[in-house]
Tab-separated table of C-alpha atoms in Angstrom:
chain	number	residue	atom	x	y	z
A	1	MET	CA	169.890	110.689	-58.005
A	2	ASP	CA	169.055	108.046	-55.696
A	3	LYS	CA	171.772	106.087	-54.240
A	4	HIS	CA	172.387	102.305	-55.052
A	5	PRO	CA	170.602	99.979	-52.722
A	6	SER	CA	173.636	98.066	-51.724
A	7	VAL	CA	175.131	101.362	-50.756
A	8	MET	CA	172.198	102.201	-48.490
A	9	TRP	CA	172.468	98.769	-46.797
A	10	ARG	CA	176.145	99.248	-45.955
A	11	HIS	CA	175.024	102.473	-44.139
A	12	PHE	CA	172.451	100.751	-42.210
A	13	ILE	CA	174.826	98.142	-40.999
A	14	LYS	CA	177.210	100.813	-39.790
A	15	ALA	CA	174.510	102.464	-37.969
A	16	LEU	CA	173.191	99.430	-36.217
A	17	PRO	CA	175.565	99.077	-33.364
A	18	LEU	CA	175.023	102.641	-32.478
A	19	THR	CA	171.231	102.231	-32.401
A	20	LEU	CA	171.570	99.000	-30.172
A	21	VAL	CA	173.719	100.698	-27.649
A	22	ALA	CA	171.371	103.560	-27.359
A	23	MET	CA	168.385	101.227	-26.863
A	24	LEU	CA	170.384	99.197	-24.191
A	25	LEU	CA	171.080	102.259	-22.206
A	26	THR	CA	167.486	103.227	-22.261
A	27	ALA	CA	166.398	99.952	-21.102
A	28	VAL	CA	168.740	100.061	-18.122
A	29	THR	CA	167.518	103.480	-17.116
A	30	VAL	CA	163.965	102.336	-17.391
A	31	LEU	CA	164.638	99.260	-15.272
A	32	ALA	CA	166.243	101.378	-12.471
A	33	ALA	CA	163.552	103.716	-12.298
A	34	SER	CA	160.649	101.139	-12.212
A	35	GLY	CA	162.088	98.723	-9.786
A	36	THR	CA	160.481	97.791	-6.426
A	37	THR	CA	162.910	99.612	-4.035
A	38	ASP	CA	160.932	101.913	-1.709
A	39	ALA	CA	161.840	105.574	-1.425
A	40	PRO	CA	163.338	106.703	1.927
A	41	ALA	CA	160.119	108.611	2.701
A	42	ALA	CA	157.025	109.912	0.842
A	43	PRO	CA	157.543	113.128	-1.043
A	44	GLY	CA	157.023	116.063	1.114
A	45	SER	CA	157.245	113.973	4.393
A	46	THR	CA	158.436	116.096	7.440
A	47	THR	CA	159.506	113.060	9.417
A	48	SER	CA	162.315	111.687	7.537
A	49	TYR	CA	165.983	110.725	8.817
A	50	THR	CA	168.901	110.843	6.604
A	51	LEU	CA	171.236	108.014	6.185
A	52	GLU	CA	173.757	110.042	8.107
A	53	ASP	CA	171.415	110.330	10.927
A	54	ILE	CA	171.025	106.612	11.103
A	55	TYR	CA	174.813	105.947	10.979
A	56	GLN	CA	175.482	108.413	13.887
A	57	ARG	CA	172.582	106.930	15.928
A	58	LEU	CA	174.040	103.429	15.550
A	59	SER	CA	177.613	104.454	16.005
A	60	ASN	CA	177.567	106.635	18.966
A	61	GLY	CA	173.957	107.247	19.988
A	62	THR	CA	173.693	110.796	18.746
A	63	ALA	CA	169.959	111.681	18.150
A	64	GLY	CA	168.925	112.410	14.718
A	65	SER	CA	167.062	115.414	13.328
A	66	GLN	CA	163.766	114.781	11.258
A	67	SER	CA	163.480	116.735	8.101
A	68	THR	CA	161.551	117.241	4.901
A	69	PHE	CA	162.251	114.651	2.308
A	70	THR	CA	162.386	116.032	-1.197
A	71	GLU	CA	162.374	113.554	-4.039
A	72	PRO	CA	165.562	114.036	-6.056
A	73	ALA	CA	165.196	114.995	-9.875
A	74	VAL	CA	168.430	113.432	-10.781
A	75	ALA	CA	170.590	110.572	-9.142
A	76	PRO	CA	172.718	112.048	-6.149
A	77	GLY	CA	176.235	112.799	-6.616
A	78	THR	CA	179.247	111.941	-4.523
A	79	GLY	CA	178.717	113.397	-1.047
A	80	THR	CA	180.560	113.117	2.338
A	81	MET	CA	177.979	111.051	4.153
A	82	HIS	CA	178.600	107.447	5.154
A	83	SER	CA	177.694	104.767	2.580
A	84	LEU	CA	175.158	101.780	3.015
A	85	ASN	CA	178.270	99.527	3.841
A	86	ASP	CA	179.472	101.861	6.517
A	87	ILE	CA	175.925	101.811	8.155
A	88	TYR	CA	175.824	98.058	7.882
A	89	ALA	CA	179.248	97.845	9.581
A	90	VAL	CA	177.993	99.453	12.759
A	91	ILE	CA	174.756	97.432	13.087
A	92	PRO	CA	175.082	95.518	16.373
A	93	ASP	CA	174.498	91.694	16.438
A	94	ALA	CA	171.071	90.730	17.898
A	95	GLY	CA	171.058	90.966	21.644
A	96	SER	CA	174.321	93.025	21.674
A	97	ASP	CA	174.840	96.221	23.579
A	98	VAL	CA	175.025	99.427	21.636
A	99	ALA	CA	177.619	101.951	22.409
A	100	GLY	CA	176.559	105.528	23.048
A	101	SER	CA	175.463	107.962	25.716
A	102	ASP	CA	172.328	109.510	24.175
A	103	GLY	CA	169.351	110.003	26.742
A	104	SER	CA	171.758	110.949	29.761
A	105	ARG	CA	169.551	113.296	31.941
A	106	THR	CA	169.479	114.368	35.581
A	107	VAL	CA	165.905	114.520	36.878
A	108	ASP	CA	165.068	116.016	40.411
A	109	LEU	CA	162.006	114.178	41.883
A	110	PRO	CA	160.251	115.551	44.703
A	111	ASN	CA	160.349	114.014	48.119
A	112	GLY	CA	157.622	111.491	48.729
A	113	ILE	CA	156.374	107.951	48.230
A	114	TYR	CA	156.255	106.878	44.537
A	115	ARG	CA	153.817	103.874	44.050
A	116	SER	CA	155.032	103.325	40.548
A	117	ASN	CA	158.123	101.658	39.124
A	118	THR	CA	158.583	104.309	36.489
A	119	ALA	CA	159.316	108.042	36.413
A	120	THR	CA	158.455	110.251	33.515
A	121	CYS	CA	161.318	112.452	32.301
A	122	ASN	CA	160.957	115.457	30.026
A	123	ASP	CA	163.507	113.925	27.459
A	124	THR	CA	162.267	113.317	23.966
A	125	ASP	CA	165.085	110.626	23.321
A	126	LEU	CA	164.486	108.803	26.564
A	127	VAL	CA	161.284	107.180	25.606
A	128	ALA	CA	160.572	103.451	24.987
A	129	GLU	CA	160.401	103.697	21.139
A	130	ASN	CA	163.851	105.238	21.115
A	131	VAL	CA	165.450	102.574	23.338
A	132	LYS	CA	167.241	100.051	21.089
A	133	HIS	CA	167.327	96.357	21.644
A	134	GLY	CA	170.019	95.483	24.299
A	135	VAL	CA	170.412	98.922	25.623
A	136	THR	CA	170.874	99.148	29.459
A	137	LEU	CA	169.751	102.355	31.131
A	138	PHE	CA	172.034	103.122	34.078
A	139	GLY	CA	173.048	105.984	36.359
A	140	VAL	CA	169.736	106.318	38.001
A	141	THR	CA	170.384	107.352	41.632
A	142	GLY	CA	167.787	107.266	44.423
A	143	THR	CA	166.076	104.898	46.692
A	144	TYR	CA	163.205	102.618	45.600
A	145	GLU	CA	161.156	101.286	48.246
A	146	GLY	CA	158.847	98.467	47.022
A	147	PRO	CA	155.843	97.615	48.746
A	148	GLY	CA	156.386	96.392	52.288
A	149	TRP	CA	159.316	96.620	54.790
A	150	ASN	CA	162.776	97.423	53.403
A	151	LEU	CA	166.162	98.257	54.729
A	152	TYR	CA	166.375	101.990	54.293
A	153	SER	CA	169.635	102.892	56.084
A	154	ILE	CA	172.463	101.610	58.148
A	155	THR	CA	174.116	104.249	60.395
A	156	ALA	CA	177.920	104.621	60.025
A	157	GLU	CA	178.310	103.723	63.785
A	158	GLY	CA	176.279	100.489	63.294
A	159	SER	CA	175.146	100.716	67.053
A	160	LEU	CA	171.810	99.560	68.395
A	161	ILE	CA	168.849	102.056	67.916
A	162	SER	CA	166.302	101.732	70.619
A	163	SER	CA	163.577	104.383	69.908
A	164	ILE	CA	162.120	106.330	67.080
A	165	SER	CA	159.653	109.330	66.980
A	166	MET	CA	158.476	110.612	63.454
A	167	LEU	CA	157.005	114.042	63.291
A	168	SER	CA	156.449	113.905	59.519
A	169	ALA	CA	157.686	112.292	56.287
A	170	THR	CA	160.588	114.909	56.303
A	171	ASP	CA	161.342	115.163	59.956
A	172	GLY	CA	162.131	112.300	62.315
A	173	TRP	CA	164.458	111.418	65.214
A	174	ALA	CA	165.853	108.178	66.688
A	175	VAL	CA	168.225	107.427	69.696
A	176	GLY	CA	170.294	104.540	70.827
A	177	GLU	CA	173.475	103.154	72.293
A	178	GLY	CA	176.331	105.710	73.291
A	179	GLY	CA	174.094	108.760	73.470
A	180	ARG	CA	173.734	108.877	69.821
A	181	ILE	CA	170.850	110.878	68.463
A	182	TYR	CA	170.000	110.615	64.670
A	183	HIS	CA	167.937	112.955	62.388
A	184	PHE	CA	165.841	112.368	59.272
A	185	ASP	CA	165.571	115.223	56.886
A	186	GLY	CA	163.251	113.487	54.259
A	187	SER	CA	165.859	111.644	52.519
A	188	THR	CA	168.875	110.826	54.883
A	189	TRP	CA	169.280	109.593	58.336
A	190	SER	CA	172.469	111.276	59.880
A	191	LEU	CA	174.054	111.583	63.306
A	192	HIS	CA	172.816	114.956	64.746
A	193	THR	CA	174.672	114.649	67.984
A	194	THR	CA	176.232	112.342	70.636
A	195	THR	CA	175.603	113.385	74.224
A	196	PRO	CA	178.776	114.391	76.178
A	197	GLU	CA	177.783	111.771	78.861
A	198	GLY	CA	177.640	109.029	76.325
A	199	THR	CA	174.516	107.693	78.051
A	200	SER	CA	172.597	105.042	76.126
A	201	LEU	CA	169.207	106.499	75.262
A	202	LEU	CA	166.233	104.232	75.531
A	203	SER	CA	163.208	106.575	74.582
A	204	ILE	CA	162.455	109.470	72.644
A	205	SER	CA	159.235	111.564	72.309
A	206	MET	CA	158.985	114.493	69.773
A	207	LEU	CA	156.382	117.326	70.233
A	208	SER	CA	157.573	119.423	67.276
A	209	ALA	CA	160.448	120.465	65.080
A	210	THR	CA	161.683	122.701	67.922
A	211	ASP	CA	160.585	120.595	71.096
A	212	GLY	CA	161.573	117.107	72.002
A	213	TRP	CA	162.653	114.914	74.907
A	214	ALA	CA	164.877	111.725	75.306
A	215	ALA	CA	165.650	109.521	78.197
A	216	GLY	CA	167.969	106.677	79.048
A	217	ASN	CA	170.370	104.991	81.398
A	218	TRP	CA	171.549	106.611	84.736
A	219	GLY	CA	168.312	108.512	84.989
A	220	HIS	CA	169.352	111.083	82.265
A	221	ILE	CA	166.602	113.233	80.456
A	222	TYR	CA	167.603	115.453	77.440
A	223	HIS	CA	165.739	118.219	75.893
A	224	TYR	CA	165.831	119.529	72.258
A	225	ASN	CA	165.116	123.308	71.758
A	226	GLY	CA	165.093	123.314	67.903
A	227	SER	CA	169.006	123.389	67.498
A	228	SER	CA	170.650	121.318	70.246
A	229	TRP	CA	170.140	118.575	72.681
A	230	ASN	CA	171.078	119.212	76.244
A	231	LEU	CA	170.910	117.372	79.530
A	232	ASP	CA	167.935	118.640	81.518
A	233	THR	CA	167.663	116.310	84.516
A	234	THR	CA	169.461	113.533	86.065
A	235	TYR	CA	167.605	110.906	88.480
A	236	PRO	CA	170.400	108.531	89.540
A	237	GLU	CA	168.101	106.520	91.652
A	238	ALA	CA	166.147	105.387	88.629
A	239	SER	CA	169.192	103.784	87.072
A	240	SER	CA	167.498	103.704	83.829
A	241	ILE	CA	164.594	105.602	82.453
A	242	TRP	CA	162.980	103.213	79.895
A	243	SER	CA	160.119	105.205	78.385
A	244	ILE	CA	159.072	108.881	77.974
A	245	ASP	CA	155.739	110.219	76.527
A	246	MET	CA	154.957	113.777	76.070
A	247	LEU	CA	151.392	115.093	75.987
A	248	SER	CA	152.411	118.842	75.437
A	249	ALA	CA	155.091	121.308	76.258
A	250	THR	CA	153.789	121.556	79.760
A	251	ASP	CA	152.745	117.841	80.515
A	252	GLY	CA	154.999	114.783	80.264
A	253	TRP	CA	155.649	111.331	81.866
A	254	ALA	CA	158.611	109.105	82.041
A	255	VAL	CA	159.046	105.600	83.827
A	256	GLY	CA	161.947	103.452	84.754
A	257	TYR	CA	163.644	100.952	86.906
A	258	TYR	CA	162.564	100.148	90.380
A	259	GLY	CA	158.893	101.609	89.478
A	260	TYR	CA	159.890	105.221	89.417
A	261	ILE	CA	157.314	107.479	87.734
A	262	TYR	CA	158.417	111.064	86.902
A	263	HIS	CA	156.300	114.065	85.796
A	264	PHE	CA	157.188	117.248	83.945
A	265	ASP	CA	154.918	120.226	84.523
A	266	GLY	CA	156.447	122.600	81.805
A	267	SER	CA	159.487	123.769	83.715
A	268	THR	CA	160.626	120.897	86.101
A	269	TRP	CA	160.744	117.080	86.070
A	270	SER	CA	159.949	115.644	89.527
A	271	LEU	CA	159.435	112.324	91.044
A	272	HIS	CA	155.577	111.692	90.960
A	273	THR	CA	155.388	108.271	92.687
A	274	THR	CA	157.043	104.723	92.985
A	275	THR	CA	154.978	101.629	92.401
A	276	PRO	CA	154.554	99.894	95.701
A	277	GLU	CA	155.850	96.678	94.190
A	278	GLY	CA	158.899	98.438	92.956
A	279	LEU	CA	158.952	96.514	89.864
A	280	PRO	CA	160.489	98.090	86.761
A	281	LEU	CA	158.346	99.996	84.357
A	282	ILE	CA	159.235	99.659	80.651
A	283	SER	CA	156.758	101.562	78.771
A	284	VAL	CA	154.344	104.558	79.289
A	285	SER	CA	151.380	105.689	77.125
A	286	MET	CA	149.361	108.724	78.038
A	287	LEU	CA	145.920	109.632	76.557
A	288	SER	CA	145.495	112.752	78.587
A	289	ALA	CA	146.309	114.647	81.593
A	290	THR	CA	143.972	112.456	83.530
A	291	ASP	CA	144.441	109.047	81.851
A	292	GLY	CA	147.522	107.072	81.288
A	293	TRP	CA	148.899	103.646	81.324
A	294	ALA	CA	152.232	101.947	82.062
A	295	SER	CA	153.541	98.509	81.742
A	296	GLY	CA	156.550	96.438	82.974
A	297	THR	CA	157.920	93.189	84.407
A	298	SER	CA	155.863	90.412	85.875
A	299	GLY	CA	152.888	91.404	83.650
A	300	GLY	CA	152.054	94.446	85.594
A	301	ILE	CA	149.958	96.987	83.966
A	302	TYR	CA	149.362	100.399	85.855
A	303	HIS	CA	146.800	103.101	85.348
A	304	TYR	CA	146.839	106.819	86.021
A	305	ASP	CA	143.474	108.397	86.859
A	306	GLY	CA	144.465	112.086	87.064
A	307	THR	CA	145.749	111.724	90.628
A	308	ASP	CA	147.231	108.418	91.434
A	309	TRP	CA	148.942	105.515	89.583
A	310	TYR	CA	147.795	102.052	90.696
A	311	LEU	CA	148.170	98.459	89.419
A	312	HIS	CA	145.197	97.825	87.278
A	313	THR	CA	145.929	94.081	86.424
A	314	THR	CA	148.667	91.659	86.158
A	315	ALA	CA	148.874	89.378	83.079
A	316	PRO	CA	148.400	85.838	84.471
A	317	GLU	CA	151.233	84.520	82.249
A	318	GLY	CA	153.657	86.826	83.936
A	319	THR	CA	154.617	88.353	80.690
A	320	ILE	CA	157.139	90.989	80.754
A	321	LEU	CA	155.333	93.836	78.943
A	322	GLN	CA	157.880	95.671	76.748
A	323	SER	CA	155.455	98.100	75.150
A	324	ILE	CA	152.054	99.494	75.758
A	325	THR	CA	150.044	101.777	73.378
A	326	MET	CA	146.671	103.450	74.044
A	327	ARG	CA	144.449	104.558	71.258
A	328	SER	CA	141.475	105.424	73.497
A	329	ALA	CA	139.822	104.899	77.027
A	330	THR	CA	138.390	101.796	75.493
A	331	ASP	CA	141.013	100.543	73.191
A	332	GLY	CA	144.568	99.669	74.276
A	333	TRP	CA	147.244	97.236	73.322
A	334	ALA	CA	150.300	95.638	75.206
A	335	ALA	CA	153.027	93.376	73.806
A	336	GLY	CA	156.101	91.537	75.434
A	337	THR	CA	157.841	88.184	75.799
A	338	SER	CA	156.834	84.890	74.332
A	339	GLY	CA	155.006	86.725	71.433
A	340	ARG	CA	152.077	87.663	73.661
A	341	ILE	CA	149.805	90.502	72.666
A	342	TYR	CA	147.179	91.931	75.051
A	343	HIS	CA	144.087	93.940	74.399
A	344	TYR	CA	142.122	96.506	76.657
A	345	ASP	CA	138.368	96.844	75.894
A	346	GLY	CA	137.633	99.655	78.383
A	347	THR	CA	137.053	97.327	81.208
A	348	ASP	CA	139.622	94.327	81.208
A	349	TRP	CA	142.982	93.453	79.860
A	350	TYR	CA	143.088	90.052	78.115
A	351	LEU	CA	145.324	87.825	76.112
A	352	HIS	CA	144.449	88.478	72.477
A	353	THR	CA	147.120	86.787	70.537
A	354	THR	CA	150.349	84.727	70.996
A	355	ALA	CA	152.514	84.744	67.998
A	356	PRO	CA	153.548	81.248	66.950
A	357	GLU	CA	157.020	82.192	66.754
A	358	GLY	CA	157.126	82.907	70.310
A	359	THR	CA	159.520	85.799	69.808
A	360	THR	CA	159.788	88.609	72.319
A	361	LEU	CA	157.940	91.724	71.004
A	362	GLN	CA	159.897	94.966	71.893
A	363	SER	CA	157.254	97.633	70.456
A	364	ILE	CA	153.684	97.854	69.359
A	365	PHE	CA	152.058	100.748	67.711
A	366	MET	CA	148.328	101.117	66.660
A	367	PHE	CA	147.733	103.442	63.755
A	368	SER	CA	144.001	102.892	63.963
A	369	ALA	CA	141.410	100.580	65.459
A	370	THR	CA	141.909	98.422	62.320
A	371	ASP	CA	145.647	98.840	61.749
A	372	GLY	CA	148.573	98.068	64.035
A	373	TRP	CA	152.103	96.786	63.973
A	374	ALA	CA	154.345	95.043	66.462
A	375	VAL	CA	158.099	94.186	66.033
A	376	GLY	CA	160.538	92.213	68.161
A	377	PHE	CA	163.601	89.979	68.288
A	378	TYR	CA	165.085	88.169	65.188
A	379	GLY	CA	163.363	90.778	62.844
A	380	TYR	CA	159.779	89.506	63.125
A	381	ILE	CA	157.255	92.095	62.256
A	382	TYR	CA	153.574	91.509	62.898
A	383	HIS	CA	150.454	93.396	61.525
A	384	TYR	CA	146.917	93.698	62.935
A	385	ASP	CA	144.153	93.942	60.286
A	386	GLY	CA	141.280	94.828	62.880
A	387	SER	CA	140.649	91.301	63.783
A	388	THR	CA	143.793	89.105	63.492
A	389	TRP	CA	147.599	89.589	64.350
A	390	SER	CA	149.680	87.809	61.570
A	391	LEU	CA	153.389	87.514	60.795
A	392	HIS	CA	153.722	90.299	57.982
A	393	THR	CA	157.495	89.605	57.322
A	394	LYS	CA	160.721	88.976	58.770
A	395	VAL	CA	163.804	91.193	57.889
A	396	PRO	CA	166.894	89.361	56.745
A	397	GLY	CA	169.643	88.680	59.166
A	398	PHE	CA	168.000	87.907	62.369
A	399	ILE	CA	168.067	91.733	63.318
A	400	ASP	CA	166.533	92.539	66.541
A	401	LEU	CA	164.010	95.241	66.114
A	402	TYR	CA	163.374	97.564	69.096
A	403	ALA	CA	160.772	100.197	68.049
A	404	VAL	CA	158.225	100.928	65.563
A	405	ASP	CA	156.407	104.269	64.454
A	406	MET	CA	153.781	104.814	61.665
A	407	LEU	CA	153.076	108.057	60.003
A	408	SER	CA	149.985	106.564	58.161
A	409	ALA	CA	148.758	103.155	57.009
A	410	SER	CA	151.184	103.339	54.170
A	411	ASP	CA	154.376	104.957	55.650
A	412	GLY	CA	156.296	103.688	58.792
A	413	TRP	CA	159.514	103.300	60.275
A	414	ALA	CA	161.311	100.624	62.499
A	415	VAL	CA	164.776	100.467	64.083
A	416	GLY	CA	166.867	97.985	65.595
A	417	ALA	CA	170.322	96.461	66.175
A	418	TYR	CA	173.446	97.154	64.295
A	419	GLY	CA	172.274	100.627	63.231
A	420	ARG	CA	169.524	99.224	61.023
A	421	ILE	CA	166.616	101.470	60.012
A	422	TYR	CA	163.621	100.089	58.027
A	423	ARG	CA	160.877	101.728	56.082
A	424	TYR	CA	157.507	100.596	55.308
A	425	VAL	CA	155.715	101.806	52.110
A	426	ASP	CA	152.383	100.531	50.584
């Protein structure tokens, strides 16, 4: 028997609230599933970071680990990871530093000249895309030498360095005040020894890693045998030996005060001659056993022909020629007071250039016929490009420079007062 219609309506009214609740729950579920929020990654992606990875990265710099993303079948339950609020709390303000130590790495770079401002390190975290805004990378140790002349070292003693002789990029020597002899090992200049006599050394000429010579005040000449420097000879009559130039282990020359010229024959140093004028000789440059040149005060330039030394010319300006360097029998240079630079063309010496600054030039070195350098007082450094001498730079502090030596067109050294050692890289 059918129920009465009024009874059926009452049952419908009672069931309606339950039906509406069920429909509303279904609608909420559908809305949550069909919104515009992006998934953390595409299903199956192998390059996904977790929220915990992101939190740790922001909080202390710990690198995350990429893993495969699997789309969950149901809503996630309560876990132990940090919440979105936690992550938001550790996000730095724009431009602020980020705490952390990720990317710390020690890298050994071989000795050499690096022409780039960057070094590539085998560290997957220390790459540009992993460096956050405002992060400062620090703790990099070493020496960067930008193009040009830069201060490389200051000796602990801070005393004048008068001469330098470089054998290679990893082996060099310098001498100076108080008998101090410095060695360069490819990275560091250090005091190798101090002569017992304490004689100020004015010139050094190295033949090899096991054979070198230095000379200075009181006519002292020292020899290096590969392990130690020892006094070899003393010529008190010379007062000072200003310059020494070794051609080989059996042939060398030294010049000094009162025009004394000494020769080494492989076993003994001996007085070869004295210039008739008796004028001090300051620099000597030998091309061969039968061809050499020396310069000194009053503009005197002397030539050796294999037998005798004789006055070849006198600079009309009376310039004190502090340095002379010969490239060949037809190409030589000398420099001295008042910024004057002279050139030899195989026949005559003539005034090539006068530096506008007028500073005394203490040393000149020609790497090639089209590449030369001269240094002098007040830190002036001049360069020759094959036709013109021009001011290249002036080191800060008015530091007097006494010697320059180039290993190549892009690698050279200069030394001077107060223990300063400069390096040129290009």
